[in-house]
Short mmCIF file of C-alpha atoms and ligand atoms in Angstrom, two decimals:
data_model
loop_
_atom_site.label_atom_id
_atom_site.label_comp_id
_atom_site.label_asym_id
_atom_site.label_seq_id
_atom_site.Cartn_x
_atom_site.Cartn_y
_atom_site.Cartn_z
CA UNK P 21 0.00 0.00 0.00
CA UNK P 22 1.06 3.36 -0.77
CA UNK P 23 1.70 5.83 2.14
CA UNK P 24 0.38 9.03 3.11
CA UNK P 25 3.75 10.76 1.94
CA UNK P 26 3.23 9.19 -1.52
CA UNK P 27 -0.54 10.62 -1.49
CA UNK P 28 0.83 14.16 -1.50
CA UNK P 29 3.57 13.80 -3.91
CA UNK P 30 0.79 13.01 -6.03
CA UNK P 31 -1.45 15.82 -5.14
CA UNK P 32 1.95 18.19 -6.26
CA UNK P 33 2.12 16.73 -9.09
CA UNK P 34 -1.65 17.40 -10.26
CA UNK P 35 -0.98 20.51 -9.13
CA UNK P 36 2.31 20.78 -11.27
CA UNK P 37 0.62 19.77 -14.31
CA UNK P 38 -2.34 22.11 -13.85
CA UNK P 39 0.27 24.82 -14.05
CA UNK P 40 1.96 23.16 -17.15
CA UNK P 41 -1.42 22.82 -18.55
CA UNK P 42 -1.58 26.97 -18.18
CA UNK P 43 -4.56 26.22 -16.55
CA UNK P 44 -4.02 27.26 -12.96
CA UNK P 45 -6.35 29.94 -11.05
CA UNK P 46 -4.96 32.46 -9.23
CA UNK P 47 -7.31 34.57 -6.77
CA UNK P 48 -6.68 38.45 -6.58
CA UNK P 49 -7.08 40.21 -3.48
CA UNK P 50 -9.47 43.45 -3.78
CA UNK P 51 -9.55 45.43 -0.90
CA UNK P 52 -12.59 47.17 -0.62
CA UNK P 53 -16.80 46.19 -1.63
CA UNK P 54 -17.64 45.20 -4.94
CA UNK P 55 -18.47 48.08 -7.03
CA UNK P 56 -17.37 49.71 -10.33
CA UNK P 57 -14.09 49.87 -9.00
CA UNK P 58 -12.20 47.63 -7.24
CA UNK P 59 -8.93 48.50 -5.35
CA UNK P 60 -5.85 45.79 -5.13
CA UNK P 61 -3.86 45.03 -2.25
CA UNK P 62 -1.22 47.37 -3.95
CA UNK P 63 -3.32 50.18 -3.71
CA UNK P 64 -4.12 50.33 -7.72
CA UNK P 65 -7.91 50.86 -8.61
CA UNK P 66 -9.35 48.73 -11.47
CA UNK P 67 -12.72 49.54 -13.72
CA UNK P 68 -14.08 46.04 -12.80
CA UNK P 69 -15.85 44.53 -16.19
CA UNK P 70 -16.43 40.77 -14.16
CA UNK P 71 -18.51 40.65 -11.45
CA UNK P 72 -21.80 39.34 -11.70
CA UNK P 73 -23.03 42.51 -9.39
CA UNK P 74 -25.56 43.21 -12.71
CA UNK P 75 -27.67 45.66 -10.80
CA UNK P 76 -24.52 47.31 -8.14
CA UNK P 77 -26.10 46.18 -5.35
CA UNK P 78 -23.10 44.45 -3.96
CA UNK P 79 -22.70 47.88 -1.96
CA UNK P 80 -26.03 49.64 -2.62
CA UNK P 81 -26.71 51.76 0.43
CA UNK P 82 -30.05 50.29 1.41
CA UNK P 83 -29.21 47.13 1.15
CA UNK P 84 -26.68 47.62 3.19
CA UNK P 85 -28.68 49.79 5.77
CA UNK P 86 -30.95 46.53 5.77
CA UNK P 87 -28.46 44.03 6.43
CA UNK P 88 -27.44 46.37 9.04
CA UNK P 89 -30.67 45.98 10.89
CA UNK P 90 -31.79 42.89 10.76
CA UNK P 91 -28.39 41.90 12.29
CA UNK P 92 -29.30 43.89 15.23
CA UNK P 93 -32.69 42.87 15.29
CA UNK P 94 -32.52 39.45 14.48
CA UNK P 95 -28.93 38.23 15.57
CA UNK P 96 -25.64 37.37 13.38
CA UNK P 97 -26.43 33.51 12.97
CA UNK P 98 -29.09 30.94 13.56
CA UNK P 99 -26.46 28.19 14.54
CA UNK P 100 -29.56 25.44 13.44
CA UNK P 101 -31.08 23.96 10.43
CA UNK P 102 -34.38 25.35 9.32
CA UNK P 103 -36.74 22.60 10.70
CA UNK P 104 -34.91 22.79 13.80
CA UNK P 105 -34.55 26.50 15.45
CA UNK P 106 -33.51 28.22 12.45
CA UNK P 107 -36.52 29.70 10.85
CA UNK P 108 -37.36 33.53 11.64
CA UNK P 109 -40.04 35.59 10.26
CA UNK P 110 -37.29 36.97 7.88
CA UNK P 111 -37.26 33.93 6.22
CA UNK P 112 -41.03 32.97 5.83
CA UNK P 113 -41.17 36.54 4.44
CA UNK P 114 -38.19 36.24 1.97
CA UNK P 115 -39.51 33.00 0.70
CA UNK P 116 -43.08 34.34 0.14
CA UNK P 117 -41.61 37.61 -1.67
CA UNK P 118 -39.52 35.39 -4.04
CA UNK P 119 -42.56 33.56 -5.13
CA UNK P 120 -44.19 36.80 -5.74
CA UNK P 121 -41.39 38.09 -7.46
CA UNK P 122 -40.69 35.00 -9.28
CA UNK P 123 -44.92 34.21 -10.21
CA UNK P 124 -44.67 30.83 -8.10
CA UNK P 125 -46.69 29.52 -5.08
CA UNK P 126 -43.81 29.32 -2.72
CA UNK P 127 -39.90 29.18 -2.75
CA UNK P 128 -37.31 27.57 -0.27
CA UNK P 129 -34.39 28.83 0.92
CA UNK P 130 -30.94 27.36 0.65
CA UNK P 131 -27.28 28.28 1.27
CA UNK P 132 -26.65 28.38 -2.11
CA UNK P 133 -27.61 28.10 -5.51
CA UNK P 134 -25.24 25.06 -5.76
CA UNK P 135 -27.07 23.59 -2.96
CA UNK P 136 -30.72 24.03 -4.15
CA UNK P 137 -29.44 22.67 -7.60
CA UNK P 138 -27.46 19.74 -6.23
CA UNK P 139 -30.44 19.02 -3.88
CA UNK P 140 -33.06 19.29 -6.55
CA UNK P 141 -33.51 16.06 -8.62
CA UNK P 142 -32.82 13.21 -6.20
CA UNK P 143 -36.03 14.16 -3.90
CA UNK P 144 -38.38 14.97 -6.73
CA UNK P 145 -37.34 11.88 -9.55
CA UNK P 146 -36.61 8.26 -9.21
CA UNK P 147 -35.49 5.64 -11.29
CA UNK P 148 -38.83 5.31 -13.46
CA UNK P 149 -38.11 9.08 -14.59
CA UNK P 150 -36.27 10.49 -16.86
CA UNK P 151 -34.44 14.12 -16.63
CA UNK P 152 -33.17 15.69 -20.01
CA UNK P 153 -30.97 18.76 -19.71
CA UNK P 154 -29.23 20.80 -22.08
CA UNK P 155 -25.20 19.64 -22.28
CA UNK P 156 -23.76 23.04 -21.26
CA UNK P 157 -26.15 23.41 -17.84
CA UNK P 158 -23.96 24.63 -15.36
CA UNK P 159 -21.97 22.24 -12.95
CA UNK P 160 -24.36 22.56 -9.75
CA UNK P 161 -27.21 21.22 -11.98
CA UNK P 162 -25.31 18.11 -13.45
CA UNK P 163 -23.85 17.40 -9.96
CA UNK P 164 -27.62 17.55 -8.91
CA UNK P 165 -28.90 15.28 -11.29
CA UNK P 166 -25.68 13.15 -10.59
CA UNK P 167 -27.35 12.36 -7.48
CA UNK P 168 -30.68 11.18 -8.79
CA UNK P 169 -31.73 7.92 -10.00
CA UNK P 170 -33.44 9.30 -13.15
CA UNK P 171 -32.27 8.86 -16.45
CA UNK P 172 -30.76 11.14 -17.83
CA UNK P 173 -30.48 12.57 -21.27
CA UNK P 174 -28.63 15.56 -22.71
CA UNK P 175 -29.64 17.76 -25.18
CA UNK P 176 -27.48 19.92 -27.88
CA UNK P 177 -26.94 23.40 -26.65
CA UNK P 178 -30.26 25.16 -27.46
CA UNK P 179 -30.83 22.76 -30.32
CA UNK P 180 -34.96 22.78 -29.96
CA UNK P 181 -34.41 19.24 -32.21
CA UNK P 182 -32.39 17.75 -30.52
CA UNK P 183 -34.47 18.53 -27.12
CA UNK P 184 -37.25 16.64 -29.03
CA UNK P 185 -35.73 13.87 -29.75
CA UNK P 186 -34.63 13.27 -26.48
CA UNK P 187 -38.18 13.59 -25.44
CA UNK P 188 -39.46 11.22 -27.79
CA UNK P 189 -36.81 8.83 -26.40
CA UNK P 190 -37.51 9.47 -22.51
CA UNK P 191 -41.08 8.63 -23.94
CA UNK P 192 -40.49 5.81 -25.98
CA UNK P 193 -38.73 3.90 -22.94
CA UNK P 194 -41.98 4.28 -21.15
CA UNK P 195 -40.54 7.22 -18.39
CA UNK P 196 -43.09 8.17 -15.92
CA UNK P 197 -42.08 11.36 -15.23
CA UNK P 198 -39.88 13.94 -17.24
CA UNK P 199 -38.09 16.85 -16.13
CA UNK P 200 -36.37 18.80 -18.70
CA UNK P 201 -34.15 21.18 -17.11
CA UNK P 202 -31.91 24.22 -18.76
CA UNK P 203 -30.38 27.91 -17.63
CA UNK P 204 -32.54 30.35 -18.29
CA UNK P 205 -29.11 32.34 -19.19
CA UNK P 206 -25.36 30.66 -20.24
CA UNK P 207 -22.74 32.14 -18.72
CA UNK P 208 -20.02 31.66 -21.20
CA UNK P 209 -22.37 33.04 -23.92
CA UNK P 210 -24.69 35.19 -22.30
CA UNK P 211 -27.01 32.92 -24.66
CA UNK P 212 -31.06 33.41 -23.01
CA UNK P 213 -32.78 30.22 -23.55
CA UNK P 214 -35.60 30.16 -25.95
CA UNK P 215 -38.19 28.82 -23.29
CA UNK P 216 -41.34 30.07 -25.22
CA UNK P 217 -40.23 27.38 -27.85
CA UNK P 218 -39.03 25.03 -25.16
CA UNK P 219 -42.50 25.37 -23.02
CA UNK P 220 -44.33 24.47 -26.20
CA UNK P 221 -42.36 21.19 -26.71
CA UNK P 222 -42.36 19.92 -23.03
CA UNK P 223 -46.04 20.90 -23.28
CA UNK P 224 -46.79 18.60 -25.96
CA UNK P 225 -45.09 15.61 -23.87
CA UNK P 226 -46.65 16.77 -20.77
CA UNK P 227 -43.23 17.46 -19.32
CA UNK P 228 -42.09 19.33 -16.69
CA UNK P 229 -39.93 22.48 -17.20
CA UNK P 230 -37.21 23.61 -14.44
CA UNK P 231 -35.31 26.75 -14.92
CA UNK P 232 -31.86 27.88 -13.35
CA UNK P 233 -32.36 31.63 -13.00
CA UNK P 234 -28.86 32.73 -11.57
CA UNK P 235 -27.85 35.16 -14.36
CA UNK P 236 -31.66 36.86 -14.81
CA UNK P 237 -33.49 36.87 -11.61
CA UNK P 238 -33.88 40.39 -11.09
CA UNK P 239 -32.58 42.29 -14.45
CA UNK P 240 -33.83 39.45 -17.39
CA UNK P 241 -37.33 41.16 -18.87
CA UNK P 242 -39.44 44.56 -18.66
CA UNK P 243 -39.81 44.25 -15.32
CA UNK P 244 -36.68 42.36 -14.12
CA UNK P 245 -38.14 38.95 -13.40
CA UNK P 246 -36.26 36.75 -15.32
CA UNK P 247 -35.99 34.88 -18.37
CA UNK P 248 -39.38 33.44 -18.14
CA UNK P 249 -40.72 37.21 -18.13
CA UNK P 250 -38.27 37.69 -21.23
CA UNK P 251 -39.31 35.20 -23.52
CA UNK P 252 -43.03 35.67 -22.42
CA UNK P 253 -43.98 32.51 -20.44
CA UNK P 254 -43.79 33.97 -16.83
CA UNK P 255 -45.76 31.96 -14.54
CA UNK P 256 -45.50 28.78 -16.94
CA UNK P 257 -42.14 27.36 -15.68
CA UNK P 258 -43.07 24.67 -13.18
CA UNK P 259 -39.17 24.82 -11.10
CA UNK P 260 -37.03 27.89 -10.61
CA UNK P 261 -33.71 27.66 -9.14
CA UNK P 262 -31.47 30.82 -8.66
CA UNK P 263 -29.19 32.94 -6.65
CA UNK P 264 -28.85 35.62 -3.84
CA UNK P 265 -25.19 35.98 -4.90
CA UNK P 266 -25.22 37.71 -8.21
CA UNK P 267 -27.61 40.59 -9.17
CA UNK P 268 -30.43 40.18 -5.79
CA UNK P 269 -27.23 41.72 -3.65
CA UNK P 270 -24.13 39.25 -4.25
CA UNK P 271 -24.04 38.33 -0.62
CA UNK P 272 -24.85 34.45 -0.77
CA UNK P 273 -27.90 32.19 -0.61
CA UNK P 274 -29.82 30.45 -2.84
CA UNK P 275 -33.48 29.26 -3.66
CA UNK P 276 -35.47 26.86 -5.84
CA UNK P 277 -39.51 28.43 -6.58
CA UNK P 278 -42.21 26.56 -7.74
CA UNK P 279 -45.53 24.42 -7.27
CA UNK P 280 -46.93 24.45 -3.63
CA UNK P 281 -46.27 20.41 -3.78
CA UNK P 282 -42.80 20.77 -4.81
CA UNK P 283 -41.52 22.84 -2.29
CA UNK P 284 -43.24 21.22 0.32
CA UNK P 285 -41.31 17.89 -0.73
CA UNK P 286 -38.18 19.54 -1.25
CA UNK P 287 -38.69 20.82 2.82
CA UNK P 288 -38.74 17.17 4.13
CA UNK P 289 -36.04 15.37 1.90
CA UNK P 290 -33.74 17.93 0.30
CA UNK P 291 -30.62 16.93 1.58
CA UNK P 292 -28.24 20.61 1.51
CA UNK P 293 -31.54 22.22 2.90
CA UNK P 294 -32.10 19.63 6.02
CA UNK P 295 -28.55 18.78 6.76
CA UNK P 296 -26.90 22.65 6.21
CA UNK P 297 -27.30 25.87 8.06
CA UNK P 298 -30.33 28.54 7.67
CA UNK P 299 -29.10 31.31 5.37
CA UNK P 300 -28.30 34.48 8.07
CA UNK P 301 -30.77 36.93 8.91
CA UNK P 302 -28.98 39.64 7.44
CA UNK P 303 -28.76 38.20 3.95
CA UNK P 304 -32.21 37.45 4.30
CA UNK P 305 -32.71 41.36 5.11
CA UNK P 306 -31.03 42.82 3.07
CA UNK P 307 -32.70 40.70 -0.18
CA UNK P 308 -36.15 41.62 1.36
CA UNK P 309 -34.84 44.74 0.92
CA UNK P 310 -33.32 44.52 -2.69
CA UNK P 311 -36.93 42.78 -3.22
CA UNK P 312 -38.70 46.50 -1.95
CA UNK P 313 -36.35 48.14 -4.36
CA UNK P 314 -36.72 46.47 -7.78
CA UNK P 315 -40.49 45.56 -7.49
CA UNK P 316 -40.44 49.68 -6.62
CA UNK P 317 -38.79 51.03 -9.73
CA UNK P 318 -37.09 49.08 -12.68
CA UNK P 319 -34.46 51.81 -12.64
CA UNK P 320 -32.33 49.65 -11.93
CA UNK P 321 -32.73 46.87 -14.02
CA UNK P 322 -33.69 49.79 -16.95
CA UNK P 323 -30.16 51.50 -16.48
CA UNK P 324 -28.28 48.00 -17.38
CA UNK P 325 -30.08 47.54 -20.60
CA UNK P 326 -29.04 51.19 -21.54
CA UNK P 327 -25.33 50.57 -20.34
CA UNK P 328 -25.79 47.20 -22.24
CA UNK P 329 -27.03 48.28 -25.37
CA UNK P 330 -24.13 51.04 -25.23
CA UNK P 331 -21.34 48.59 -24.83
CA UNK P 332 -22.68 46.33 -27.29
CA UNK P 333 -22.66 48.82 -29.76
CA UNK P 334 -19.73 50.62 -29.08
CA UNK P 335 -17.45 47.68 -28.41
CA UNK P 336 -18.16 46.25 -31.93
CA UNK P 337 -17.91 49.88 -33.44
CA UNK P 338 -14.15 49.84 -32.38
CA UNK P 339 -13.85 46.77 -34.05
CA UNK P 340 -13.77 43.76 -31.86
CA UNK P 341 -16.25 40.85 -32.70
CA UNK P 342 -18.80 40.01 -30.03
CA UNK P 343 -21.44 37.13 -29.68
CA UNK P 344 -24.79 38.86 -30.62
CA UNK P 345 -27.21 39.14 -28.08
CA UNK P 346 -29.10 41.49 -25.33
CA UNK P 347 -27.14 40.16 -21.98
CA UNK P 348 -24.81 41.85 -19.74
CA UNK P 349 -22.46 39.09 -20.49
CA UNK P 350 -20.90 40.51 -23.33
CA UNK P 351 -18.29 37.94 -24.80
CA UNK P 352 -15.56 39.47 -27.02
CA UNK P 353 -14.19 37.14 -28.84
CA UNK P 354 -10.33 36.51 -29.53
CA UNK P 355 -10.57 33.25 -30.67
CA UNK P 356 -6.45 32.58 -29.57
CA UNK P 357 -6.15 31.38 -25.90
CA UNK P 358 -2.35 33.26 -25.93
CA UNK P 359 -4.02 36.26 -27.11
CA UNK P 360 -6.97 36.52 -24.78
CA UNK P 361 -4.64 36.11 -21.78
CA UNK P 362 -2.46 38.62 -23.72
CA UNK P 363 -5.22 40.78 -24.36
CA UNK P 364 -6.67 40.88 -20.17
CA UNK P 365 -2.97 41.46 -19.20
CA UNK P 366 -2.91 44.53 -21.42
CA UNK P 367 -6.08 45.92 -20.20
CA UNK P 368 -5.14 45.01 -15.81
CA UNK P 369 -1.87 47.59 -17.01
CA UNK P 370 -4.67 49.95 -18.65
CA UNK P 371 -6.85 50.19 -14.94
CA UNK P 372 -9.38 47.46 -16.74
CA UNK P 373 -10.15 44.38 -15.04
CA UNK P 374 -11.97 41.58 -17.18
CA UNK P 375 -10.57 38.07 -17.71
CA UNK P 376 -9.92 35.55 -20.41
CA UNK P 377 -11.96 32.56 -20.58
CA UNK P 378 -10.29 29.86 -23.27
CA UNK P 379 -10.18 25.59 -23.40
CA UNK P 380 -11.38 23.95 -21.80
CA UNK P 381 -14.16 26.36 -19.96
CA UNK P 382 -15.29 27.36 -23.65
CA UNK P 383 -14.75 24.83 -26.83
CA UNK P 384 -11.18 25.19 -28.47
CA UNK P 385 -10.66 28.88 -30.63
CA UNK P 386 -13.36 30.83 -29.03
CA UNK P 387 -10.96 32.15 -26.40
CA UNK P 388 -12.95 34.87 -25.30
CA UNK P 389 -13.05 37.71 -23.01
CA UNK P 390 -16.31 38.01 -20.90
CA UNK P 391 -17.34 41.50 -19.81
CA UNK P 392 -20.11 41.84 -17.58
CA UNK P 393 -21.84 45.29 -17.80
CA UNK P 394 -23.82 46.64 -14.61
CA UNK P 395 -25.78 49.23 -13.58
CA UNK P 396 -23.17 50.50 -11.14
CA UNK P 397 -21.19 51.31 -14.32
CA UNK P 398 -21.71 55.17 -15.19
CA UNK P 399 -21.12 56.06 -18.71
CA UNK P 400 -17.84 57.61 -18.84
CA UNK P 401 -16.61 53.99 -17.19
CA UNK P 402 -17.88 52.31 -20.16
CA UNK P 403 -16.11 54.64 -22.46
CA UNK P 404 -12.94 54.35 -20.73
CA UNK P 405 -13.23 50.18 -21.08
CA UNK P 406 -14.06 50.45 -24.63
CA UNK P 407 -11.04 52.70 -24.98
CA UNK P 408 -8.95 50.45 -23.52
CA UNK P 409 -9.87 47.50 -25.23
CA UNK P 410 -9.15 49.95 -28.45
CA UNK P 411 -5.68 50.45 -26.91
CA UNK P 412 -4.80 47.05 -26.25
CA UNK P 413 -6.11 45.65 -28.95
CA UNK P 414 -4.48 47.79 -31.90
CA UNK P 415 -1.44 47.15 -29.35
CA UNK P 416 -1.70 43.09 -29.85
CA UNK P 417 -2.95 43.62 -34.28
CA UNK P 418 -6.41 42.55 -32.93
CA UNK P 419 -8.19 45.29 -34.29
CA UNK P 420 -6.81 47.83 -37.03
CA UNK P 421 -4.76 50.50 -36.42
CA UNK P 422 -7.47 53.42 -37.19
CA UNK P 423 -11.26 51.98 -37.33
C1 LIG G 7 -23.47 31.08 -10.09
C2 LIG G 7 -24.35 29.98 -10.53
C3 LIG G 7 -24.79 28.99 -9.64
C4 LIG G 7 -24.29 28.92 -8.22
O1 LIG G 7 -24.82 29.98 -7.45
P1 LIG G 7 -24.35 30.12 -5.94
O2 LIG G 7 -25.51 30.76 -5.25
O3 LIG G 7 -23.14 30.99 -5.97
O4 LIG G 7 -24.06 28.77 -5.42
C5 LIG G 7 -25.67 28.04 -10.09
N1 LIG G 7 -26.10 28.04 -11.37
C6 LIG G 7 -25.70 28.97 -12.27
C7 LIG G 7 -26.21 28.94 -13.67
C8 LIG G 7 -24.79 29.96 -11.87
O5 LIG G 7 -24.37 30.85 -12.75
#
């Protein structure tokens, strides 16, 4: 038998040929909130251009003022599960505003969007089911249906043919139950699923339909309520899962919405919900109050379509190539992994900080960088990035010399 000492050699050597592999992640140290700017350890201030803070209210001052007080009224911690002693009034309140927010019957908390993903299929689907999913769903969702006995099925990415076939197959192998389940938004891409189109096909099967709202809840259609609202089926998507950590705030926390029965289930056998702690009090606060301020004004979510419709334009009138669309996740595409980590290391010396995404997180020559626009962004910030990414780019021949 090998001995401990041997185990990590090994682990150094994974480690070694992650580096080799150029594929290593290194974490940067900011020093302040998330905002607009950031501010390194060295003292330098970036533009940020990658933070999923969509809406700014990472540091928004009433969200803050509200995390502020429920922590004094309600404590730092529950130190219990929910079914235990760890369910305040906060948190029957939260979960009845995300339904109302969302267009569901109720919602359930979780620590994470991870966790209500991951502990999604296994309580709802057994081994007579069947549970198709689109092949580039993010990681928390595979894990999740990892851990269910359904079978599964994968779809091509936003192929609507290929999603009926797999239905036809799910059908023709005599499943009792199907669940197909997609993101409403992709994050490489910034690519919003077509779920009119898909709601019509699961409809004809008499299929079940399961969104994972992380990159729309709050921003995604005229009244910021997600992708469902977008493509015009809100309140016909029978599972939502999504996030307190990206536009609703960015602190953490997570929920899955939907059908009274569902989330009732969910309560008594979803594993990261019964065996993990209640999300705090002041997360729960402060996205009642990031609730109070959307379903008050779309300001908000109005401002990032502007500042996304701007950079959209203006980035491709400097000359760079972009993946069409109407998201916030703007990818620019370089197409050369060298020159897309080229490309971010021109624009961190330029005061711009948005990184390179390349194999194997996106297929082989669409190295890419992703900007994320947000309405924390003012206008002269999104002229200085596009400037920038003029700069660096005539620097590395990516664009021409005079547009
Ligand atoms: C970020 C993300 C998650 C995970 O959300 P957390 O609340 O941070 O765990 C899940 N699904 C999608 C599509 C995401 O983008």
């Amino acid at each position: 038998m090998k001995q401990a000492k041997d185990f990590y050699d090994h682990l150094s050597g994974e480690l070694q040929a992650i580096r080799d592999a150029g594929l290593y992640k290194t974490e940067r140290s900011i020093t302040g909130p998330q905002g607009a700017l950031v501010h390194l350890e060295s003292g330098r201030e970036l533009l940020n251009l990658c933070a999923n803070n969509y809406l700014g209210l990472s540091s928004h001052p009433q969200v803050i003022a509200a995390a502020h007080e429920a922590l004094s009224s309600h404590g730092y911690g529950l130190s219990s599960v929910r079914f235990i002693c760890g369910t305040q009034d906060l948190h029957k309140t939260l979960e009845a505003r995300l339904s109302g927010f969302l267009g569901t019957e109720d919602t359930i908390l979780y620590a994470a969007a991870f966790d209500a993903n991951g502990g999604l299929f296994e309580p709802l689907l057994g081994e007579e089911d069947a549970v198709i999913s689109d092949e580039l769903n993010h990681a928390s969702i595979i894990d999740g249906i990892r851990l269910c006995k359904a079978k599964r099925y994968r779809y091509k990415h936003d192929d609507m043919a290929d999603l009926q076939r797999c239905l036809e197959e799910a059908r023709d192998t005599g499943a009792r139950f199907t669940l197909v389940f997609t993101d409403g938004v992709f994050s490489m891409d910034g690519t919003i699923a077509r779920l009119d189109q898909i709601r019509e096909i699961t409809d004809r099967f008499g299929a079940l339909l399961g969104i994972d709202e992380c990159h729309a809840s709050g921003f995604l259609g005229r009244t910021g309520r997600g992708t469902h609202e977008y493509r015009g089926v809100f309140g016909k998507i029978d599972i939502i899962t999504g996030t307190l950590g990206k536009a609703l705030g960015g602190a953490s926390g997570g929920f899955t919405s939907g059908r009274r029965e569902v989330i009732e289930l969910l309560r008594q056998r979803s594993r990261p919900y019964l065996f993990s702690n209640t999300v705090a009090p002041m997360i729960v606060g402060a996205s009642i109050a990031v609730l109070d301020l959307l379903e008050g004004s779309t300001a908000l979510r109005d401002k990032l379509e502007v500042n996304t419709a701007w950079f959209r334009q203006a980035i491709q009138a400097a000359g760079f190539e972009i993946k069409p669309g109407t998201h916030p996740i703007v990818p620019i595409m370089v197409h050369d992994a060298r020159l897309a980590q080229a490309l971010s290391a021109k624009l961190l010396e330029l005061g711009v900080y948005a990184v390179g995404f390349f194999f194997p997180v996106v297929p082989k020559g669409q190295a890419r960088i992703r900007v994320q626009i947000s309405a924390g962004h003012e206008l002269a910030q999104l002229e200085q990035a596009v400037a920038a990414f003029a700069q660096a780019g005539r620097e590395l021949g990516l664009i021409k010399a005079t547009p």
